[in-house]
RNA sequence: GUCUGUGUAGCUCAGCUGGUUAGAGCACAGCAUUCAUAACGCUGAGGUCGAGAGUUCAAGUCUCUCCACAGACACCA
């Protein structure tokens, strides 16, 4: 089964931001999960490189726009490497394959009669770089933010007939599963109900963009260009630059994961564009929340930005991935607190899971000649029942991007095993030789539980997962979430390596 | 300004169609314990459920008003 998912194509105006990293690990976790479930996954990410802002930034740096884009793109690639991102494609909108797709796509939309020449008029603030919603009959007006005089602009642009798709889009956004979360869905519904207006898709004063063939001085508006990056990714992956055979190659996307700020482009404009071009529309759009830090918006002016590079350097990638996916409800805004980050990671990964593994492997080695004991069980072990229940919750949560609940269920399982161990107290039982088989059964079951826990957390903390499996002497290549979760695959009498902490505790560094 | 959402223990949140003494995890305190990463476990302290009024035998849960925060109200992404 194919499963295609995308992050947004990040705007390369500046170096990568923690918010982009958050979106990307969420996608990565889902991509890894789906792979473990046996899907053929296409995980798309990339960068959006055109537009006036980039042009200006490059000018300020006194370099060519493409040079600037090369630099920032490199930063993204490096970051995703450090963050263990398993994307299948990285698309750049300045690439030739993308430019070809944009042209082909435009031709299709043009043939549908959905393109016309119009005028973009209004009061424009140079500071905001946007048109202000101010009465066009006003003689003079100022920007409420910048307090500068607004310029009256009347620009010739190509327009896309969005209004033609009013009914189709209304139906689409009202569909049960298209937009998530629900609160955002309602916003979009309201927006659509208020009546869709055509929007412009070209600019005449922006040089750094893809030229519109046949229209001198016109370049495509960044959004028209950027959204198509998802399609060109599919083409790039198949080294096949045609819009005609996308279906078999992974289009439509199963889900676009984006920040809540760009939901409208993905849930309204983009589907309409695809309809016009006679292409399939994505199945789902998820707008997740934003991160704040100590309840404040992160921003340069406040100087409270979390640098994703430094974060990983200081704390390690698994910790960061775990915290962001475990403690934040996907869809809602989340508050990043370093104290809490350290506590959560230490408790969940070091104390609960790490220590469970450590204490059990240690007993196993001590009493069973350095090996995994052999279980001779006539009854289904209580831990096996618990594992099966956990897998149910885990799977149903993970597949709907409820990472937090999925991981909670895993921690609950590990805690259950810890409690069980305390209750059974094998260190007491073992003193009586007649109890040896009983102890063997329990130790085996707990090790087996650890093995399955390792597989369950694999999409979120891949490195840690492998460490656990190695400690259990279980082959971690080709693991999956179906057969590998069957009870009893852990090999009895296999040698256990010397136990060592799989996760060192984090120390709270108070300089953030 | 209009509309929407949120506001529950120090922190992050769960509480479905109103019904016994409001829950979890973390943090904190005590106990216990050594198989284990000063870890695990047990117990405890912590809340007038944003404020006020109303409906009801009964409201965190429904209605109204107010307060605070967040978001949407089309071309910055």
Coordinates of C-alpha atoms (C1' of nucleotides) in Angstrom, one line a residue:
Chain A
X1 CA 0.0 0.0 0.0
X2 CA 1.3 3.4 -0.9
X3 CA 1.3 6.3 1.5
X4 CA 2.4 9.7 0.5
X5 CA 2.9 12.5 3.0
X6 CA 4.5 15.9 2.9
X7 CA 5.9 18.6 5.1
X8 CA 5.4 22.1 3.8
X9 CA 8.2 23.3 1.5
X10 CA 9.9 25.7 3.8
X11 CA 10.5 29.2 2.8
X12 CA 14.3 29.8 2.6
X13 CA 14.1 33.3 3.8
X14 CA 16.1 32.5 6.9
X15 CA 17.8 29.5 8.5
X16 CA 15.6 26.6 9.7
X17 CA 13.5 27.2 12.7
X18 CA 12.3 24.9 15.5
X19 CA 8.8 25.1 14.1
X20 CA 9.9 23.6 10.8
X21 CA 11.7 20.9 12.7
X22 CA 8.6 20.1 14.7
X23 CA 6.5 19.7 11.6
X24 CA 9.2 17.6 10.0
X25 CA 9.7 15.1 12.9
X26 CA 6.0 14.6 13.1
X27 CA 6.0 13.6 9.5
X28 CA 9.0 11.6 9.9
X29 CA 7.5 9.7 12.8
X30 CA 4.4 9.0 10.7
X31 CA 6.5 8.0 7.7
X32 CA 8.6 5.6 9.8
X33 CA 5.4 4.2 11.4
X34 CA 3.8 3.6 8.1
X35 CA 6.9 1.9 6.8
X36 CA 7.0 -0.4 9.8
X37 CA 3.4 -1.2 9.0
X38 CA 4.4 -2.3 5.5
X39 CA 3.4 0.7 3.5
X40 CA 5.4 1.9 0.5
X41 CA 6.0 5.4 1.8
X42 CA 6.8 8.5 -0.1
X43 CA 7.9 11.2 2.4
X44 CA 8.3 14.5 0.7
X45 CA 10.0 17.6 2.1
X46 CA 11.8 20.5 0.5
X47 CA 12.1 24.2 0.2
X48 CA 10.3 27.1 -1.4
X49 CA 12.8 29.4 -2.9
X50 CA 11.1 32.1 -5.0
X51 CA 9.5 35.4 -4.3
X52 CA 10.2 39.0 -3.5
X53 CA 11.3 38.4 0.1
X54 CA 14.1 36.1 -1.0
X55 CA 15.1 38.5 -3.7
X56 CA 15.4 41.3 -1.2
X57 CA 17.2 39.2 1.3
X58 CA 19.7 38.3 -1.3
X59 CA 20.1 41.9 -2.3
X60 CA 20.8 42.8 1.2
X61 CA 23.5 40.2 1.4
X62 CA 24.8 41.4 -1.9
X63 CA 24.6 37.9 -3.4
X64 CA 22.5 36.3 -6.2
X65 CA 19.2 34.9 -5.1
X66 CA 20.2 31.4 -6.2
X67 CA 23.3 31.6 -4.1
X68 CA 21.3 32.5 -1.0
X69 CA 18.9 29.6 -1.8
X70 CA 21.8 27.2 -2.1
X71 CA 23.1 28.3 1.3
X72 CA 19.9 28.0 3.1
X73 CA 18.9 24.7 1.4
X74 CA 22.2 23.3 2.6
X75 CA 21.3 24.2 6.1
X76 CA 18.0 22.4 5.8
X77 CA 19.6 19.3 4.4
X78 CA 22.2 19.3 7.2
X79 CA 19.6 19.8 9.8
X80 CA 17.3 17.0 8.6
X81 CA 20.3 14.7 8.6
X82 CA 21.0 15.5 12.2
X83 CA 17.4 15.2 13.1
X84 CA 17.2 11.7 11.7
X85 CA 14.7 12.7 9.0
X86 CA 14.0 9.8 6.6
X87 CA 12.5 11.8 3.7
X88 CA 12.5 10.1 0.3
X89 CA 12.7 13.4 -1.7
X90 CA 14.0 16.8 -1.0
X91 CA 12.6 19.2 -3.6
X92 CA 13.9 22.6 -4.4
X93 CA 11.5 24.9 -6.3
X94 CA 14.4 26.5 -8.1
X95 CA 15.2 23.1 -9.7
X96 CA 14.6 22.5 -13.4
X97 CA 12.3 19.6 -12.9
X98 CA 10.1 21.8 -10.8
X99 CA 10.1 24.6 -13.3
X100 CA 9.0 22.2 -16.0
X101 CA 6.1 20.9 -13.9
X102 CA 5.0 24.5 -13.2
X103 CA 4.9 25.2 -16.9
X104 CA 3.0 22.1 -17.7
X105 CA 0.6 22.7 -14.9
X106 CA -0.1 26.2 -16.0
X107 CA -0.9 25.1 -19.5
X108 CA -3.4 22.7 -18.1
X109 CA -5.1 25.3 -16.0
X110 CA -5.0 27.7 -18.9
X111 CA -6.7 25.2 -21.2
X112 CA -9.4 24.8 -18.6
X113 CA -10.1 28.5 -19.2
X114 CA -9.3 29.3 -15.6
X115 CA -6.7 32.0 -16.3
X116 CA -7.3 35.6 -17.2
X117 CA -5.6 38.9 -17.1
X118 CA -6.8 41.2 -14.4
X119 CA -5.7 44.0 -12.1
X120 CA -4.5 43.8 -8.5
X121 CA -5.4 47.1 -7.0
X122 CA -5.2 48.4 -3.5
X123 CA -3.3 50.2 -0.8
X124 CA 0.1 48.6 -0.4
X125 CA 2.4 48.8 2.5
X126 CA 6.1 48.3 1.6
X127 CA 7.0 47.4 5.1
X128 CA 4.4 44.6 5.4
X129 CA 4.7 43.8 1.8
X130 CA 1.1 43.4 1.4
X131 CA -2.1 45.0 0.4
X132 CA -4.2 46.5 3.2
X133 CA -7.9 46.1 3.4
X134 CA -8.6 49.8 3.2
X135 CA -11.3 51.5 1.3
X136 CA -10.1 52.1 -2.2
X137 CA -11.8 55.5 -2.3
X138 CA -9.6 56.8 0.5
X139 CA -7.4 59.6 -0.7
X140 CA -4.5 58.8 1.6
X141 CA -3.9 56.2 4.3
X142 CA -1.3 54.9 6.6
X143 CA -0.3 51.4 7.7
X144 CA -1.6 50.7 11.2
X145 CA 1.6 48.7 11.9
X146 CA 4.3 50.7 10.2
X147 CA 2.6 54.1 10.4
X148 CA 4.0 54.7 7.0
X149 CA 2.1 56.1 4.1
X150 CA 0.6 53.4 1.9
X151 CA 1.2 53.3 -1.8
X152 CA -1.7 53.0 -4.2
X153 CA -0.9 50.2 -6.6
X154 CA -2.6 49.0 -9.7
X155 CA -0.8 46.0 -11.1
X156 CA -1.6 43.8 -14.0
X157 CA -1.6 40.2 -12.9
X158 CA -2.8 36.9 -14.2
X159 CA -5.7 35.6 -12.1
X160 CA -6.9 32.1 -11.4
X161 CA -10.7 31.6 -11.4
X162 CA -11.1 30.3 -7.9
X163 CA -14.7 31.5 -7.8
X164 CA -15.6 28.9 -10.4
X165 CA -14.9 26.1 -7.8
X166 CA -17.0 27.5 -5.1
X167 CA -19.3 24.5 -4.9
X168 CA -16.7 21.9 -5.2
X169 CA -14.5 23.5 -2.5
X170 CA -17.5 23.9 -0.2
X171 CA -18.2 20.2 -0.5
X172 CA -14.6 19.3 -0.1
X173 CA -13.9 21.3 3.1
X174 CA -17.1 20.0 4.7
X175 CA -16.0 16.4 4.1
X176 CA -15.5 14.4 7.3
X177 CA -11.8 13.7 7.1
X178 CA -10.3 16.4 4.9
X179 CA -9.3 19.0 7.4
X180 CA -7.9 18.4 10.8
X181 CA -8.2 19.7 13.6
X182 CA -12.0 20.4 13.7
X183 CA -11.6 23.9 15.0
X184 CA -9.5 24.8 12.0
X185 CA -11.9 23.1 9.7
X186 CA -14.7 25.4 10.9
X187 CA -12.5 28.4 10.2
X188 CA -12.0 27.3 6.7
X189 CA -15.7 26.5 6.2
X190 CA -16.5 30.0 7.3
X191 CA -13.9 31.4 4.9
X192 CA -15.2 29.4 2.0
X193 CA -18.8 30.2 2.8
X194 CA -18.1 33.9 2.7
X195 CA -17.5 33.5 -1.0
X196 CA -14.3 32.7 -2.9
X197 CA -12.6 35.4 -4.9
X198 CA -10.2 34.8 -7.8
X199 CA -6.6 35.2 -6.8
X200 CA -3.6 36.4 -8.7
X201 CA -1.0 34.0 -9.7
X202 CA 1.6 36.2 -11.2
X203 CA 3.7 39.3 -10.4
X204 CA 5.3 41.8 -12.7
X205 CA 7.7 43.3 -10.3
X206 CA 9.4 40.2 -8.9
X207 CA 12.3 39.0 -11.0
X208 CA 13.2 36.0 -8.7
X209 CA 10.5 33.7 -9.8
X210 CA 9.5 31.3 -12.6
X211 CA 8.7 33.3 -15.8
X212 CA 5.2 32.8 -17.1
X213 CA 5.6 31.8 -20.7
X214 CA 3.9 34.1 -23.1
X215 CA 3.6 36.9 -20.6
X216 CA 6.7 39.2 -20.6
X217 CA 7.8 40.3 -17.1
X218 CA 5.4 38.1 -15.4
X219 CA 6.7 35.5 -12.9
X220 CA 4.5 33.1 -11.0
X221 CA 3.4 34.1 -7.6
X222 CA 5.2 32.1 -5.0
X223 CA 2.2 30.1 -3.8
X224 CA 1.2 28.9 -7.2
X225 CA 4.8 27.8 -7.6
X226 CA 5.4 26.4 -4.2
X227 CA 2.4 24.1 -3.9
X228 CA 3.3 22.5 -7.1
X229 CA 6.5 21.3 -5.4
X230 CA 4.6 18.4 -4.0
X231 CA 3.8 17.2 -7.5
X232 CA 7.3 17.8 -8.9
X233 CA 8.6 15.7 -6.0
X234 CA 6.7 12.8 -7.2
X235 CA 8.0 13.3 -10.7
X236 CA 11.5 13.8 -9.4
X237 CA 11.3 10.6 -7.5
X238 CA 10.3 8.7 -10.6
X239 CA 12.7 10.6 -12.8
X240 CA 9.7 11.1 -14.9
X241 CA 8.6 14.7 -15.5
X242 CA 5.1 14.3 -16.6
X243 CA 1.7 15.2 -15.1
X244 CA 0.1 12.4 -17.0
X245 CA 1.1 9.4 -14.9
X246 CA 1.1 10.7 -11.3
X247 CA -1.5 8.3 -10.1
X248 CA 0.6 5.2 -10.1
X249 CA 3.5 7.0 -8.7
X250 CA 2.2 8.2 -5.4
X251 CA -0.2 11.0 -6.2
X252 CA -2.5 12.1 -4.6
X253 CA -0.8 12.7 -1.3
X254 CA -2.5 10.9 1.6
X255 CA -1.7 13.9 3.9
X256 CA -0.2 17.3 3.8
X257 CA 1.1 18.2 7.2
X258 CA 1.5 21.9 7.7
X259 CA 1.4 24.7 10.2
X260 CA -1.9 26.1 11.0
X261 CA -0.9 29.4 9.3
X262 CA -0.9 28.0 5.8
X263 CA -4.0 25.8 6.0
X264 CA -6.0 27.9 3.7
X265 CA -3.6 27.6 0.8
X266 CA -3.6 23.8 1.2
X267 CA -7.3 23.3 1.9
X268 CA -8.8 25.8 -0.5
X269 CA -6.5 27.2 -3.2
X270 CA -4.5 24.1 -3.8
X271 CA -7.4 21.7 -4.3
X272 CA -9.0 24.2 -6.7
X273 CA -5.8 24.4 -8.7
X274 CA -5.7 20.6 -8.9
X275 CA -9.3 20.4 -10.0
X276 CA -8.7 22.9 -12.7
X277 CA -5.7 20.8 -13.9
X278 CA -7.7 17.7 -13.8
X279 CA -5.5 16.1 -11.1
X280 CA -6.4 14.2 -8.0
X281 CA -6.6 16.2 -4.8
X282 CA -4.9 15.3 -1.5
X283 CA -6.9 13.2 0.9
X284 CA -6.2 15.1 4.1
X285 CA -4.7 18.3 5.4
X286 CA -3.5 18.6 8.9
X287 CA -2.7 22.0 10.4
X288 CA -0.7 21.5 13.6
X289 CA -0.2 24.0 16.3
X290 CA 2.8 26.3 17.0
X291 CA 5.4 26.1 19.6
X292 CA 5.8 28.8 22.2
X293 CA 8.6 29.0 24.8
X294 CA 7.6 29.6 28.4
X295 CA 4.3 30.8 27.0
X296 CA 5.8 33.4 24.8
X297 CA 5.9 33.5 21.1
X298 CA 9.3 32.8 19.8
X299 CA 10.8 35.6 17.8
X300 CA 14.0 37.4 17.1
X301 CA 12.7 40.6 18.8
X302 CA 12.2 38.7 22.0
X303 CA 15.4 36.9 21.6
X304 CA 13.9 33.6 22.8
X305 CA 14.4 31.5 19.7
X306 CA 15.2 27.9 20.2
X307 CA 17.9 27.0 17.8
X308 CA 17.3 23.4 16.5
X309 CA 21.0 22.8 15.9
X310 CA 22.0 23.8 19.4
X311 CA 19.1 21.8 20.9
X312 CA 20.3 18.6 19.4
X313 CA 23.9 19.3 20.2
X314 CA 23.0 19.9 23.9
X315 CA 20.5 17.2 24.4
X316 CA 20.7 14.6 21.7
X317 CA 18.2 13.9 18.9
X318 CA 16.2 11.1 20.5
X319 CA 15.4 13.3 23.6
X320 CA 14.2 16.1 21.5
X321 CA 12.1 13.9 19.2
X322 CA 10.6 12.2 22.2
X323 CA 9.7 15.4 24.0
X324 CA 8.1 17.1 21.0
X325 CA 6.0 14.1 20.1
X326 CA 5.1 12.9 23.6
X327 CA 4.3 16.0 25.4
X328 CA 2.6 18.1 22.8
X329 CA -0.8 17.5 21.5
X330 CA -0.6 17.6 17.8
X331 CA -2.9 20.1 16.5
X332 CA -2.9 22.4 19.5
X333 CA -0.2 24.9 20.4
X334 CA 2.5 23.5 22.7
X335 CA 4.7 25.3 25.1
X336 CA 8.4 24.3 25.2
X337 CA 9.8 24.4 28.7
X338 CA 13.3 23.2 29.2
X339 CA 12.7 22.0 32.8
X340 CA 9.8 19.9 31.6
X341 CA 11.7 18.7 28.6
X342 CA 14.4 17.3 30.8
X343 CA 12.0 15.8 33.3
X344 CA 9.8 14.1 30.7
X345 CA 12.8 12.6 28.9
X346 CA 14.5 11.4 32.0
X347 CA 11.4 9.8 33.4
X348 CA 10.1 8.2 30.3
X349 CA 13.2 7.1 28.6
X350 CA 15.8 6.7 31.3
X351 CA 13.8 5.8 34.4
X352 CA 10.8 3.9 33.0
X353 CA 11.9 2.2 29.8
X354 CA 15.7 2.3 30.3
X355 CA 15.7 1.1 33.8
X356 CA 13.2 -1.6 33.1
X357 CA 15.5 -3.0 30.5
X358 CA 18.5 -2.5 32.5
X359 CA 17.3 -4.2 35.7
X360 CA 15.8 -7.1 33.8
X361 CA 18.8 -7.9 31.5
X362 CA 20.9 -7.7 34.6
X363 CA 18.9 -10.3 36.4
X364 CA 18.7 -12.4 33.4
X365 CA 22.5 -12.5 33.0
X366 CA 23.0 -13.1 36.7
X367 CA 20.8 -16.1 37.1
X368 CA 20.7 -17.6 33.6
X369 CA 24.4 -17.8 32.6
X370 CA 24.4 -14.5 30.8
X371 CA 21.5 -15.6 28.6
X372 CA 17.9 -14.9 27.9
X373 CA 16.0 -17.6 29.9
X374 CA 13.7 -20.1 28.4
X375 CA 10.0 -19.6 29.1
X376 CA 7.9 -22.6 29.6
X377 CA 4.4 -21.2 29.9
X378 CA 1.2 -23.1 29.6
X379 CA -0.9 -20.0 30.2
X380 CA -0.8 -16.7 28.4
X381 CA 1.4 -14.4 30.4
X382 CA -0.3 -11.4 31.9
X383 CA 2.2 -9.2 30.1
X384 CA 1.3 -10.7 26.8
X385 CA -2.3 -9.7 27.3
X386 CA -1.1 -6.2 28.3
X387 CA 1.0 -5.9 25.2
X388 CA -1.8 -6.8 22.9
X389 CA -4.0 -4.2 24.5
X390 CA -1.3 -1.6 24.3
X391 CA -0.8 -2.3 20.6
X392 CA -4.4 -1.6 19.9
X393 CA -4.3 1.8 21.5
X394 CA -0.9 2.6 20.1
X395 CA -1.9 1.8 16.5
X396 CA -5.2 3.5 16.5
X397 CA -3.6 6.6 18.0
X398 CA -0.5 6.7 15.9
X399 CA -2.3 6.4 12.6
X400 CA -4.3 9.6 13.4
X401 CA -1.2 11.5 14.4
X402 CA -2.1 11.3 18.1
X403 CA 1.5 10.7 19.0
X404 CA 1.1 11.7 22.5
X405 CA -1.6 9.1 23.3
X406 CA 0.3 6.4 21.4
X407 CA 3.5 7.1 23.4
X408 CA 1.5 7.3 26.6
X409 CA 0.3 3.9 26.0
X410 CA 3.8 2.6 25.7
X411 CA 4.9 4.2 28.9
X412 CA 1.9 2.8 30.6
X413 CA 3.0 -0.6 29.4
X414 CA 6.5 -0.1 30.7
X415 CA 5.2 1.1 34.1
X416 CA 3.0 -2.0 34.2
X417 CA 6.0 -4.2 33.7
X418 CA 7.9 -2.3 36.4
X419 CA 5.1 -2.8 38.9
X420 CA 4.8 -6.4 37.9
X421 CA 8.4 -6.9 38.5
X422 CA 8.2 -5.3 42.0
X423 CA 5.2 -7.5 42.8
X424 CA 6.8 -10.7 41.7
X425 CA 10.2 -9.8 43.2
X426 CA 12.2 -12.4 41.4
X427 CA 15.2 -11.4 43.4
X428 CA 13.4 -13.0 46.3
X429 CA 12.0 -15.9 44.5
X430 CA 15.2 -17.0 43.0
X431 CA 16.5 -17.8 46.4
X432 CA 14.4 -21.0 46.3
X433 CA 15.6 -23.2 43.5
X434 CA 12.2 -24.6 42.9
X435 CA 11.1 -21.1 41.7
X436 CA 13.6 -21.0 39.0
X437 CA 11.2 -21.7 36.1
X438 CA 8.7 -19.2 37.5
X439 CA 11.4 -16.6 37.5
X440 CA 12.5 -17.6 34.0
X441 CA 9.0 -17.2 32.7
X442 CA 8.7 -13.7 34.2
X443 CA 12.1 -12.5 33.1
X444 CA 11.5 -13.8 29.6
X445 CA 8.2 -12.0 29.5
X446 CA 9.6 -8.7 30.6
X447 CA 12.4 -8.9 28.1
X448 CA 9.9 -9.7 25.4
X449 CA 7.8 -6.7 26.5
X450 CA 11.0 -4.6 26.2
X451 CA 11.5 -5.9 22.7
X452 CA 8.1 -4.9 21.6
X453 CA 8.3 -1.5 23.4
X454 CA 11.5 -0.9 21.4
X455 CA 9.7 -1.6 18.2
X456 CA 6.8 0.6 19.1
X457 CA 9.0 3.6 19.9
X458 CA 11.1 3.0 16.8
X459 CA 9.3 5.6 14.6
X460 CA 9.8 8.3 17.2
X461 CA 13.3 7.5 18.6
X462 CA 14.9 5.3 16.0
X463 CA 18.4 5.3 17.5
X464 CA 17.2 4.4 21.0
X465 CA 15.0 1.7 19.6
X466 CA 18.0 0.0 18.0
X467 CA 20.0 0.3 21.2
X468 CA 17.4 -1.6 23.1
X469 CA 17.1 -4.3 20.5
X470 CA 20.9 -4.7 20.5
X471 CA 20.9 -5.1 24.2
X472 CA 18.3 -7.9 23.7
X473 CA 20.4 -9.4 21.0
X474 CA 17.5 -9.1 18.6
X475 CA 18.3 -8.4 15.0
X476 CA 17.0 -4.9 14.3
X477 CA 17.2 -5.0 10.5
X478 CA 13.9 -5.5 8.8
X479 CA 11.8 -5.0 11.9
X480 CA 8.2 -4.3 11.4
X481 CA 5.1 -3.6 13.5
X482 CA 3.1 -6.6 12.6
X483 CA 5.0 -10.0 12.7
X484 CA 7.7 -8.6 14.9
X485 CA 5.2 -7.8 17.5
X486 CA 4.1 -11.4 17.9
X487 CA 4.8 -12.7 21.3
X488 CA 7.7 -15.1 21.7
X489 CA 10.1 -14.0 19.1
X490 CA 12.8 -13.2 21.5
X491 CA 15.3 -16.0 21.3
X492 CA 15.8 -18.1 24.5
X493 CA 19.3 -18.9 25.4
X494 CA 20.7 -16.1 23.3
X495 CA 23.6 -14.3 24.9
X496 CA 22.9 -10.9 26.5
X497 CA 25.5 -8.3 26.2
X498 CA 26.7 -6.4 29.3
X499 CA 23.9 -4.1 30.2
X500 CA 24.6 -0.5 29.9
X501 CA 22.2 2.5 30.2
X502 CA 20.6 3.0 26.8
X503 CA 19.8 6.6 27.8
X504 CA 21.8 8.8 30.0
X505 CA 20.0 11.3 32.0
X506 CA 19.8 14.8 30.7
X507 CA 21.0 17.7 32.8
X508 CA 19.0 20.8 32.9
X509 CA 21.1 23.5 31.4
X510 CA 19.9 26.9 32.6
X511 CA 21.0 29.0 29.7
X512 CA 18.0 28.8 27.5
Chain B
rG1 C1' -14.9 45.7 15.4
rU2 C1' -17.3 40.7 14.0
rC3 C1' -16.9 35.4 14.6
rU4 C1' -14.5 30.9 16.8
rG5 C1' -11.8 28.4 20.4
rU6 C1' -9.4 28.0 25.2
rG7 C1' -9.2 29.1 30.6
rU8 C1' -9.5 22.3 35.7
rA9 C1' -3.8 20.9 41.3
rG10 C1' 3.2 24.4 40.8
rC11 C1' 3.7 22.4 35.3
rU12 C1' 1.3 19.5 30.9
rC13 C1' -3.3 18.0 30.3
rA14 C1' -8.0 14.1 30.7
rG15 C1' -13.0 14.7 32.2
rC16 C1' -18.7 11.6 26.7
rU17 C1' -25.0 13.2 26.1
rG18 C1' -25.3 17.3 33.9
rG19 C1' -25.5 12.6 39.0
rU20 C1' -21.7 9.5 44.7
rU21 C1' -15.8 12.4 48.4
rA22 C1' -12.9 16.3 40.6
rG23 C1' -8.6 12.5 37.7
rA24 C1' -3.5 11.1 35.3
rG25 C1' 1.7 12.1 34.4
rC26 C1' 5.7 15.4 36.0
rA27 C1' 7.5 18.3 40.1
rC28 C1' 7.3 18.1 45.8
rA29 C1' 7.2 15.2 50.8
rG30 C1' 7.4 10.6 53.5
rC31 C1' 7.9 5.2 53.6
rA32 C1' 9.9 1.0 51.6
rU33 C1' 13.6 -1.5 48.8
rU34 C1' 18.4 -3.2 46.2
rC35 C1' 17.3 -6.9 40.6
rA36 C1' 18.4 -1.8 38.5
rU37 C1' 20.6 4.4 35.6
rA38 C1' 20.3 7.9 43.8
rA39 C1' 16.5 4.1 39.4
rC40 C1' 11.4 0.9 40.4
rG41 C1' 7.2 0.7 44.0
rC42 C1' 3.8 2.5 47.8
rU43 C1' 1.6 6.6 50.5
rG44 C1' 0.7 11.7 51.0
rA45 C1' 0.1 16.9 50.4
rG46 C1' -1.8 20.1 46.4
rG47 C1' -7.9 22.5 43.1
rU48 C1' -14.1 27.8 45.9
rC49 C1' -12.8 23.4 37.9
rG50 C1' -11.2 32.1 35.1
rA51 C1' -15.2 35.7 37.7
rG52 C1' -20.4 36.5 38.6
rA53 C1' -25.5 35.4 38.0
rG54 C1' -29.3 31.8 36.4
rU55 C1' -31.8 26.9 35.1
rU56 C1' -32.2 22.2 37.9
rC57 C1' -33.4 17.7 43.2
rA58 C1' -28.2 17.9 41.2
rA59 C1' -23.3 21.8 37.1
rG60 C1' -16.4 21.5 35.8
rU61 C1' -20.3 19.7 32.5
rC62 C1' -26.4 23.7 30.2
rU63 C1' -27.9 29.5 29.6
rC64 C1' -26.5 34.7 30.1
rU65 C1' -22.9 38.6 31.4
rC66 C1' -17.9 39.8 32.3
rC67 C1' -12.4 39.1 32.4
rA68 C1' -7.8 36.9 30.2
rC69 C1' -5.3 34.4 26.3
rA70 C1' -5.1 32.4 21.3
rG71 C1' -6.9 32.2 16.3
rA72 C1' -9.8 33.5 11.7
rC73 C1' -11.8 37.7 9.0
rA74 C1' -7.9 36.4 1.2
rC75 C1' -2.8 37.2 -2.0
rC76 C1' 4.2 38.3 3.9
rA77 C1' 5.1 33.2 3.8

